[in-house]
Tab-separated table of C-alpha atoms and ligand atoms in Angstrom:
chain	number	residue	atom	x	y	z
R	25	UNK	CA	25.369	-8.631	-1.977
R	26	UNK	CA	22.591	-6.284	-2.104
R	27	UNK	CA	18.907	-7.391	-2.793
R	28	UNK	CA	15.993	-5.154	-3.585
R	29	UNK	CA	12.440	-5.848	-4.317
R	30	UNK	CA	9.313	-3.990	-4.710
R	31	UNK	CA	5.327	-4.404	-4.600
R	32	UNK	CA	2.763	-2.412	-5.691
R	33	UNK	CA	0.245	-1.447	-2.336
R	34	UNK	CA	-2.970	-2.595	-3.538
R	35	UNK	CA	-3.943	-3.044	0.558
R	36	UNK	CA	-3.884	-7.069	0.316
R	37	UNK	CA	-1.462	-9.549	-0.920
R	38	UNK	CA	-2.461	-13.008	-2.631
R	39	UNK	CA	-1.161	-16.063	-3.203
R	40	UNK	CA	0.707	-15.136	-6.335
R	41	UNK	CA	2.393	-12.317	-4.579
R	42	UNK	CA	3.197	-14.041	-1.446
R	43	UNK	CA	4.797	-17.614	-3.596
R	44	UNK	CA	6.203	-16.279	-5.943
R	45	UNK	CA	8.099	-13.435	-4.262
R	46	UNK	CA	7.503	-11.902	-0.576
R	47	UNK	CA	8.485	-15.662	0.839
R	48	UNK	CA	12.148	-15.513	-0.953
R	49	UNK	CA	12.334	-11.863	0.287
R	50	UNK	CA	12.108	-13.191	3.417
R	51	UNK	CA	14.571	-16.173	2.802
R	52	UNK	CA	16.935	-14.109	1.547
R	53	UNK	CA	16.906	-11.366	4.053
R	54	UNK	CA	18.462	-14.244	6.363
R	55	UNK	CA	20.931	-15.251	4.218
R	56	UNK	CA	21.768	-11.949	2.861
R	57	UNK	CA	21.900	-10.344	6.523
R	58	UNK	CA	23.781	-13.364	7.781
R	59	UNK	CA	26.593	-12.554	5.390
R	60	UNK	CA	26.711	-8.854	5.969
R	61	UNK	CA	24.722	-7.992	3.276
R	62	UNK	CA	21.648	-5.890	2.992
R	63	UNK	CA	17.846	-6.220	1.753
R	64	UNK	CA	15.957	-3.066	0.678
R	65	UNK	CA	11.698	-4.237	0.507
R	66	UNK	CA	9.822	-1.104	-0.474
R	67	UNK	CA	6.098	0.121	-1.718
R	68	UNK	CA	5.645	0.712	-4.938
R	69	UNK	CA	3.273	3.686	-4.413
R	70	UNK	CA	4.980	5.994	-7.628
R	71	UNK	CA	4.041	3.180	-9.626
R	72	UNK	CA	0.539	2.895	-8.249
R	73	UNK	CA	-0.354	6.294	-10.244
R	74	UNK	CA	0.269	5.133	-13.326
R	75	UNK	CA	-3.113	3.600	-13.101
R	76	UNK	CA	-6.598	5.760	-12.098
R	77	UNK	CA	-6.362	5.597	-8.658
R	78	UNK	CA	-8.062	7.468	-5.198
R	79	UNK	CA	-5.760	8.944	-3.126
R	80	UNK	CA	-7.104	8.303	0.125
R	81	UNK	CA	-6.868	4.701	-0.822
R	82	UNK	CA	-3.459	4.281	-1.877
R	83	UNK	CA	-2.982	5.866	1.522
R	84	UNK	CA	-4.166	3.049	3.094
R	85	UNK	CA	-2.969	0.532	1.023
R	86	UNK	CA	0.742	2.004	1.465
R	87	UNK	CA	0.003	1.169	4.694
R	88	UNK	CA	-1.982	-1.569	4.687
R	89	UNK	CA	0.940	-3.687	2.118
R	90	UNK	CA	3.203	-2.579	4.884
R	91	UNK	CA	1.741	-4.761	7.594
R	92	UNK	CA	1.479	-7.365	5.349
R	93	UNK	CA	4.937	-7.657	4.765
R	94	UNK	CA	5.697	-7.518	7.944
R	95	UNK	CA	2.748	-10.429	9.070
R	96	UNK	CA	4.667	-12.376	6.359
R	97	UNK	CA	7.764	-12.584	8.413
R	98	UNK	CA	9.685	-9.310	6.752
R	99	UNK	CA	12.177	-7.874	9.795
R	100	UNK	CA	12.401	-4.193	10.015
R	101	UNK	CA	15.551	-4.635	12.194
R	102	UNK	CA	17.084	-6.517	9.416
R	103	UNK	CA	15.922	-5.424	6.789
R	104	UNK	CA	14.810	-1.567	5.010
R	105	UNK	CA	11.204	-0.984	4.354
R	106	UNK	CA	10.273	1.784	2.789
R	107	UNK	CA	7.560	3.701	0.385
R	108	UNK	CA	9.438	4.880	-2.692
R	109	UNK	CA	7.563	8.299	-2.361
R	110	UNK	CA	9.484	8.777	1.149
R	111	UNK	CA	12.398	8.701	-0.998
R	112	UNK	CA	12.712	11.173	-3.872
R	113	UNK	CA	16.163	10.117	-5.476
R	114	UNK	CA	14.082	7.398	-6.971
R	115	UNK	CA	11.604	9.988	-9.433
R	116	UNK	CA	15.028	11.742	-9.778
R	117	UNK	CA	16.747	8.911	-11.202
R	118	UNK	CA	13.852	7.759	-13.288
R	119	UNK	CA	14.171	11.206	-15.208
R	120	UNK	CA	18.352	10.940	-15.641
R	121	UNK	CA	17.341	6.935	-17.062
R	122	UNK	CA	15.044	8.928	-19.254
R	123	UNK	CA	17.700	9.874	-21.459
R	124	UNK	CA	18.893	6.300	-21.989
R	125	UNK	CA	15.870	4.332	-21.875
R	126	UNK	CA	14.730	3.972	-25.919
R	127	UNK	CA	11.019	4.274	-27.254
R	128	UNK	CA	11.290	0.758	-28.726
R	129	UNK	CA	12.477	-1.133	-26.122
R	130	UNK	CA	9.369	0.249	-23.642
R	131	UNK	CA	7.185	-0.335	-26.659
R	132	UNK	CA	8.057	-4.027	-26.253
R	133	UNK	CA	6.928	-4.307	-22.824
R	134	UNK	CA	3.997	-6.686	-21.985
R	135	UNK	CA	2.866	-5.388	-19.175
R	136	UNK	CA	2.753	-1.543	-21.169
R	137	UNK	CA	0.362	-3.829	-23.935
R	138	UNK	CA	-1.386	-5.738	-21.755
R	139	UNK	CA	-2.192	-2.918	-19.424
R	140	UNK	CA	-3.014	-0.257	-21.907
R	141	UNK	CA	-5.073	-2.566	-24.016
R	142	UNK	CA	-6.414	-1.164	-27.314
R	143	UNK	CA	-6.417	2.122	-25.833
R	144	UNK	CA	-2.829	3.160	-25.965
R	145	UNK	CA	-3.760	7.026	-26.962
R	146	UNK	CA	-5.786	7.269	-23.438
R	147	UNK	CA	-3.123	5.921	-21.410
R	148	UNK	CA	-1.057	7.728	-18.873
R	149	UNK	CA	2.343	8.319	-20.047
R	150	UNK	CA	3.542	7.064	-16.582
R	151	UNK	CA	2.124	3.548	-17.675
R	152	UNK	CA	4.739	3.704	-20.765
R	153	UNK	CA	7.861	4.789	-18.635
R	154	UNK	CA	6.649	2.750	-15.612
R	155	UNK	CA	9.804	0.754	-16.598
R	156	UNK	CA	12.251	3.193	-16.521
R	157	UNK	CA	11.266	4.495	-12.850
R	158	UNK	CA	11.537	-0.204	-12.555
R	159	UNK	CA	14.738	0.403	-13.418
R	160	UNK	CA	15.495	3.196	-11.510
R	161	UNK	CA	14.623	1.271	-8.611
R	162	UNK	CA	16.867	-0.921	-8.808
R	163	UNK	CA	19.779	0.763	-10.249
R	164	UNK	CA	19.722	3.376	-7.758
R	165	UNK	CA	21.056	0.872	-4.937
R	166	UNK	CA	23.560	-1.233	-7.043
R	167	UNK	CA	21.474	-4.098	-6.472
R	168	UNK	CA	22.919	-7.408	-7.461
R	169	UNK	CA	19.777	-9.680	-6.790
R	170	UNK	CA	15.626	-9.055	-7.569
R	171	UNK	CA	13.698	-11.778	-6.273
R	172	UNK	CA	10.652	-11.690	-8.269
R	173	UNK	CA	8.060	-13.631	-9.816
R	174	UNK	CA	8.228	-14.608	-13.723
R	175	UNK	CA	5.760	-11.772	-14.740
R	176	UNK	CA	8.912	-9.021	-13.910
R	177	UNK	CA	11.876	-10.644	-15.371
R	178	UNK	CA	11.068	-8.744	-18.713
R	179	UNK	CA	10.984	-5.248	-16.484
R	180	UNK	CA	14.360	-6.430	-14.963
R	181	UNK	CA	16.064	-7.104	-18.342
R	182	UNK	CA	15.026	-3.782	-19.138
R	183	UNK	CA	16.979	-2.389	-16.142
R	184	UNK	CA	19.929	-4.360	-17.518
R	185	UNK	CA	20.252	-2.895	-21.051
R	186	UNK	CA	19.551	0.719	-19.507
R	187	UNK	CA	22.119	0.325	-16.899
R	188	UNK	CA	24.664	-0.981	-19.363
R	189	UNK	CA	23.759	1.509	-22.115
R	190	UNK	CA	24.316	4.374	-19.755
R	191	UNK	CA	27.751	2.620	-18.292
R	192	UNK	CA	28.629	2.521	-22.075
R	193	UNK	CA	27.845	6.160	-23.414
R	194	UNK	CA	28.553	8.016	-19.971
R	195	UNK	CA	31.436	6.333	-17.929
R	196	UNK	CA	34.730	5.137	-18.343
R	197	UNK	CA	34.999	1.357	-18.659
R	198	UNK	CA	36.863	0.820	-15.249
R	199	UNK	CA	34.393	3.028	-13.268
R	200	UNK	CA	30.585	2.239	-14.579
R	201	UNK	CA	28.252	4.064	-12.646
R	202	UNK	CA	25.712	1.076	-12.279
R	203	UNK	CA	25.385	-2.678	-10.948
R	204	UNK	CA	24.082	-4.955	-13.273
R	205	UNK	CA	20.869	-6.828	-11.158
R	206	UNK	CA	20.310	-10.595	-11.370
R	207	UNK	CA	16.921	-11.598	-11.278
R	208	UNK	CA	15.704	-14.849	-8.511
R	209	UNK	CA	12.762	-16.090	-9.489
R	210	UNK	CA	11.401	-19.286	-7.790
R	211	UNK	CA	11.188	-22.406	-9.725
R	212	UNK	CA	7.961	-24.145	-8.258
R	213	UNK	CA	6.198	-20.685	-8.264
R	214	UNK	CA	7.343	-18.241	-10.778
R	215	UNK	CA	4.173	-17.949	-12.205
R	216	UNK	CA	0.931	-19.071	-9.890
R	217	UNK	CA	-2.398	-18.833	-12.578
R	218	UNK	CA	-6.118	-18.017	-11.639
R	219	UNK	CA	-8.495	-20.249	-9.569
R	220	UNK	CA	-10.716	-19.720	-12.627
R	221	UNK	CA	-8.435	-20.186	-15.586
R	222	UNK	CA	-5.231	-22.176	-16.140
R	223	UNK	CA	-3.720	-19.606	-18.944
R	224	UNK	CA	-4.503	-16.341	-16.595
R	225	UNK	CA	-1.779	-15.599	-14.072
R	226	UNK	CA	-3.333	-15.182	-10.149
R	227	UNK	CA	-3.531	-11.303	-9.966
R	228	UNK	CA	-5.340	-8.329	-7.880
R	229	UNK	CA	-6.553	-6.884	-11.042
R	230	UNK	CA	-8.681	-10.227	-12.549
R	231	UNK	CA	-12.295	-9.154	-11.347
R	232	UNK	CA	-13.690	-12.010	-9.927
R	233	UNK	CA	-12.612	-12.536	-6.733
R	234	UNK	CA	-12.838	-16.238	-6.494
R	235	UNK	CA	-9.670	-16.282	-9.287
R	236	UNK	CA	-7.022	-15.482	-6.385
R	237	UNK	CA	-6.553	-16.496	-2.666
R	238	UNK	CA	-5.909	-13.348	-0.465
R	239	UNK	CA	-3.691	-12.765	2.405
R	240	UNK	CA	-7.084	-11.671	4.250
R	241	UNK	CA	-9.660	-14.610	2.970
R	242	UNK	CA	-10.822	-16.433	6.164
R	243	UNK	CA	-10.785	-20.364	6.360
R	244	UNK	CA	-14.066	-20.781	4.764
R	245	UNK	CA	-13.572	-18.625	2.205
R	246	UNK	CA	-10.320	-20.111	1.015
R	247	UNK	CA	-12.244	-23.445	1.534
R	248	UNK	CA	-14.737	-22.447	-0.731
R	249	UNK	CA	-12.548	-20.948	-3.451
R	250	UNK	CA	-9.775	-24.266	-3.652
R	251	UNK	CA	-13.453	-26.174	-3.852
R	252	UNK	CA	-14.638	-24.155	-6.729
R	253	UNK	CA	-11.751	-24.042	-8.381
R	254	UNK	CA	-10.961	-25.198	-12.240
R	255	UNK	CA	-9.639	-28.637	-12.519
R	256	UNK	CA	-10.291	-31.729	-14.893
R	257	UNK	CA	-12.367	-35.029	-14.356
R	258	UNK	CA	-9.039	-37.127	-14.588
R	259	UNK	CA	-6.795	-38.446	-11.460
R	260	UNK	CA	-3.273	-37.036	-10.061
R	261	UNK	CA	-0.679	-38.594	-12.219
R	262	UNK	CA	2.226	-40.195	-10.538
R	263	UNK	CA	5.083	-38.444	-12.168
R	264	UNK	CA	5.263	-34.384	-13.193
R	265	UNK	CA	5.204	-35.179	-17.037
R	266	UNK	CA	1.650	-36.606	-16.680
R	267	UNK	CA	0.477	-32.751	-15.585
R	268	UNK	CA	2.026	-31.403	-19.113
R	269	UNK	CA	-1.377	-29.894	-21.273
R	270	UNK	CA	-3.354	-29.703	-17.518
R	271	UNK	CA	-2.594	-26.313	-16.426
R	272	UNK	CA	-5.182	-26.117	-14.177
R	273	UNK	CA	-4.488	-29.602	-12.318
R	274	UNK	CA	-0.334	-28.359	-12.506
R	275	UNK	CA	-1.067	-24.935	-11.064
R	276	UNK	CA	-3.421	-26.440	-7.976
R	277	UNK	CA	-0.207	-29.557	-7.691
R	278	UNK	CA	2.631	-26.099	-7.427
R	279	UNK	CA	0.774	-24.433	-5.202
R	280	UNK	CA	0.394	-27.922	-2.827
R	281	UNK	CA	4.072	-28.546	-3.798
R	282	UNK	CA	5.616	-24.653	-3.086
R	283	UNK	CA	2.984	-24.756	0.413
R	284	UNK	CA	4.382	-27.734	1.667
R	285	UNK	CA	8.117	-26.947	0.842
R	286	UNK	CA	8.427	-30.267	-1.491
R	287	UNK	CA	9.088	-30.873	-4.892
R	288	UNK	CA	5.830	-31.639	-7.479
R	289	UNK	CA	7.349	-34.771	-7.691
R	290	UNK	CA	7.065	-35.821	-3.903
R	291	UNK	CA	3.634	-34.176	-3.920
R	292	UNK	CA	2.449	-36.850	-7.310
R	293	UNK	CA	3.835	-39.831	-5.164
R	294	UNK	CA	1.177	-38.881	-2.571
R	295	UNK	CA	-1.496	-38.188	-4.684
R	296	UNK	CA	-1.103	-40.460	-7.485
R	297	UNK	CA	-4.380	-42.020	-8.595
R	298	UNK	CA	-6.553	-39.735	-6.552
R	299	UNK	CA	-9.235	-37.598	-7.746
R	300	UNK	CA	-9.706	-33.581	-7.474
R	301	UNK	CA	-12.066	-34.490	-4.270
R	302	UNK	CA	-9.591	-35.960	-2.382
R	303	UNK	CA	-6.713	-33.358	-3.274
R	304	UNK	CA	-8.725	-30.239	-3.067
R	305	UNK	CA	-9.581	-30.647	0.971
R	306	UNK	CA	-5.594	-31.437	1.691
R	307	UNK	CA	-4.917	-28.416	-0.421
R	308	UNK	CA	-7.453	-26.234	1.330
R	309	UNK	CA	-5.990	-27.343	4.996
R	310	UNK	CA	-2.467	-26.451	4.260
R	311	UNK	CA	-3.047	-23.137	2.661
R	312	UNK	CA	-5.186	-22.224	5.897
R	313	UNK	CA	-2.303	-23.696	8.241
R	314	UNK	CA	0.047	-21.756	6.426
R	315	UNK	CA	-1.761	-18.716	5.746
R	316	UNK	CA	-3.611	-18.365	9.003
R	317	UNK	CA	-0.957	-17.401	11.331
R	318	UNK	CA	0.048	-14.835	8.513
R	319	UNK	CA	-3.492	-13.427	8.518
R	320	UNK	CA	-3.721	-12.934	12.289
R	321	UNK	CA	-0.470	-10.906	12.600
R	322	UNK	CA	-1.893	-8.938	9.551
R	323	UNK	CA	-4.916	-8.287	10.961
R	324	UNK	CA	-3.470	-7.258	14.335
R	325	UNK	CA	-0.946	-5.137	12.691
R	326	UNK	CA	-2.961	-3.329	10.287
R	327	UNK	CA	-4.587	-1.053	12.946
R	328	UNK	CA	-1.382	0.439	14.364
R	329	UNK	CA	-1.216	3.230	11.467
R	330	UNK	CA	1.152	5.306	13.924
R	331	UNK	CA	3.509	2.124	13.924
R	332	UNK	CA	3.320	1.443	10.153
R	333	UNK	CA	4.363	5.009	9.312
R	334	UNK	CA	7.353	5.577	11.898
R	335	UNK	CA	8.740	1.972	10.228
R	336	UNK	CA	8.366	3.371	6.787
R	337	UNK	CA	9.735	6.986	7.803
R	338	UNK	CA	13.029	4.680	9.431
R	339	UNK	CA	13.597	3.009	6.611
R	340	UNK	CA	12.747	5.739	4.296
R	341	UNK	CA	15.836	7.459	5.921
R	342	UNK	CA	18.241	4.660	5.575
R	343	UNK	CA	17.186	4.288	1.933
R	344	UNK	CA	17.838	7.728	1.410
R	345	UNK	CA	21.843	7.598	2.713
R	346	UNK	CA	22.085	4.318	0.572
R	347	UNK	CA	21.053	6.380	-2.729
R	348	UNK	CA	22.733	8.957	-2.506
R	349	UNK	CA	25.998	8.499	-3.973
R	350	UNK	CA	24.774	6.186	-7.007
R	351	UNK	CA	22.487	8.953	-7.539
R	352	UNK	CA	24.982	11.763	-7.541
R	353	UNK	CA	27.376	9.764	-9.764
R	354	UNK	CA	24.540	9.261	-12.367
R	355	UNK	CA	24.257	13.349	-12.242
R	356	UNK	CA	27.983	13.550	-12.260
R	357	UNK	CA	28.323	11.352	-15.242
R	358	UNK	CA	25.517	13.338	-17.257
R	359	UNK	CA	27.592	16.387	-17.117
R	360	UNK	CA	24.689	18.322	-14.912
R	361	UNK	CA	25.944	20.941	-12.573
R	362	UNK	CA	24.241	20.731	-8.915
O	408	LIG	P1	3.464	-6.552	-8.315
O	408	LIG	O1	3.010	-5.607	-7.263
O	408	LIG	O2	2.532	-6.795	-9.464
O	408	LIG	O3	3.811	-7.964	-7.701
O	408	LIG	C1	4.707	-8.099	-6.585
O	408	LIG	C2	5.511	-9.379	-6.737
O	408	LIG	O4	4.641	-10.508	-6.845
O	408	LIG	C3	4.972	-11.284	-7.993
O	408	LIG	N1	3.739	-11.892	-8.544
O	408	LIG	C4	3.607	-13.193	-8.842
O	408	LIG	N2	4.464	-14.233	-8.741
O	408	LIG	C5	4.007	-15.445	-9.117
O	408	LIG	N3	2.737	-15.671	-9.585
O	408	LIG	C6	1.856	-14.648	-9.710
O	408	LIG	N4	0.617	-14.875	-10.153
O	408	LIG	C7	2.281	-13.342	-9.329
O	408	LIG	N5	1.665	-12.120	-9.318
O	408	LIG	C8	2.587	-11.250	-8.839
O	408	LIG	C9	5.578	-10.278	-8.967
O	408	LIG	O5	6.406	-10.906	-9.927
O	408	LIG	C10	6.361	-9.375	-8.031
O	408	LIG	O6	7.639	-9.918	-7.761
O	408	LIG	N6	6.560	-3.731	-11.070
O	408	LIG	C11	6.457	-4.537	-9.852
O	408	LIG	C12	6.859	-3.764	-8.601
O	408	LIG	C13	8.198	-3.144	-8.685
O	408	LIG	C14	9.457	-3.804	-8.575
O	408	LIG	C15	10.426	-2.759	-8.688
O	408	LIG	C16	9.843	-5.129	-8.404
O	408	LIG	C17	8.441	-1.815	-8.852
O	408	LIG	N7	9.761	-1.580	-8.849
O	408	LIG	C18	11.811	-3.055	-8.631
O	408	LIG	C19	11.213	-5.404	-8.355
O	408	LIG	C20	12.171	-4.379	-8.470
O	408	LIG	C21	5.014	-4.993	-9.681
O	408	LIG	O7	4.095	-4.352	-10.155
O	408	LIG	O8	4.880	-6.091	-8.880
């Protein structure tokens, strides 16, 4: 077994990020390690440019995401963290995928239309083929397992039909060059929504900051968000079905639920009857015991830029042996001459 994943650095990680996928990295990385597989983590800093960014920045947030990942409990020992820029075979790849990937099936892509919004002329072309390079990722370390949240699965089906178009038209039908990856997305938190509004997913680009909870958000502030946060004037139902047409009240009861490692169901029989008043303080206390420890090690770590860039630089290097052959292969099976 081989499992990838990948974030984009944005310098801080919320709840979204850290639910719905950095806390099954981490699962899995004991599993997967414990059965002499291997986990591959890495920044998505290529991607970052698709989007106007300032260089300096995404310096710092390369690092920054990386001693995050590691506060959450990601083990450098065990596993390979890297920066994707460390490791070129992964722009390389994107460009061979190029030739497979199809116009209509990036055109499809929600994140391409929700991203480049009415102003498709003015975006960057990187934006548009962000999913090959997605797919590239992936592809390049015959990964069999992509623990994401829900908002990617569309990205990894994309990797799926590239991988098996180019095993079709390129390679002989008992050698394909490529793994086909199976997505793991969480149940209770595949998708975690906005503070503000039930129908939004929780993410670092919604402006107001009271919308997500951050990795970095102190105890009072996380207080003060959960107390400001959307709900609706009626009780906690005692059974799941009774949250259906209440995103908001279903949202704050996965969050609780995912938290506390029980089911919704568990977390209802608790909380049946009670009011947003009572469940909004027990909801604020566990995110801070769960988050705080987190927050410290972050902090702490952050500082050490030294540190953070000989870990990426190690696993950089490892990443790069583990490419290599899928990527000469894919040349190989193009016909190119090296
Ligand atoms: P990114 O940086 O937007 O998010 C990182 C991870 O967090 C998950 N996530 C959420 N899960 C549940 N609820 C939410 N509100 C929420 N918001 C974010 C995302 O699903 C993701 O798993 N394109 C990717 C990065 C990437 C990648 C890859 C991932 C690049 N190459 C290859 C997997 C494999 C992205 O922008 O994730």
């Amino acid at each position: 077994m081989r499992v990838l994943s990948g974030i984009q650095p944005t310098g801080n990680l919320h709840l979204g990020n850290y639910l719905g996928a950095i806390r099954n990295w981490v699962r899995m990385q004991e599993e997967i390690s414990a059965q002499g597989g291997q986990c591959l983590y890495f920044l998505a800093d290529l991607h970052a440019i698709s989007m106007p960014h300032d260089p300096a920045q995404l310096t710092a947030n390369t690092r920054a995401m990386a001693a995050a990942l590691v506060a959450c409990g990601i083990d450098t020992d065990r596993s390979i963290l890297f920066n994707q820029a460390r490791v070129p075979a992964h722009a390389e790849l994107q460009w061979l995928l190029n030739g497979t990937a199809r116009m209509g099936w990036l055109n499809r892509m929600t994140q391409w239309k929700d991203k480049a919004g009415k102003n498709r002329e003015g975006a960057s072309a990187a934006l548009f083929t962000y999913p090959v390079l997605q797919a590239a990722d992936v592809l390049l370390y015959q990964t069999t397992h992509v623990p994401v949240g829900e908002d990617q699965k569309q990205h990894l089906e994309l990797a799926r039909d590239v991988a098996q178009k180019f095993n079709n038209d390129y390679c002989a039908p008992d050698a394909p060059v490529f793994t086909l990856p199976e997505p793991i997305i969480p149940k209770e938190a595949a998708r975690i929504m906005s503070l503000r509004d039930g129908s939004a997913k929780m993410s670092k680009s919604d402006p107001s900051d009271m919308s997500r909870i951050n990795l970095t958000d102190d105890a009072d502030l996380m207080n003060q968000k959960v107390k400001k946060a959307r709900t609706d004037p009626e009780p906690l139902p005692s059974e799941p079905e009774g949250l259906e047409g209440r995103a908001e009240a279903r949202n704050l009861v996965g969050i609780y639920a995912t938290l506390a490692n029980q089911s919704v169901a568990d977390v209802l029989r608790d909380f049946a009857g009670q009011g947003f008043g009572q469940f909004k303080p027990a909801l604020a206390e566990l995110m801070v015991e769960k988050l705080g420890p987190i927050n410290q090690r972050f902090t702490a770590l952050r500082e050490d830029s030294a540190a953070l860039d000989a870990i990426l630089a190690k696993g950089a290097e490892r990443a790069r042996e583990l490419a290599t052959p899928t990527l000469d292969a894919s040349y190989a099976a193009l016909g190119l001459c090296r």
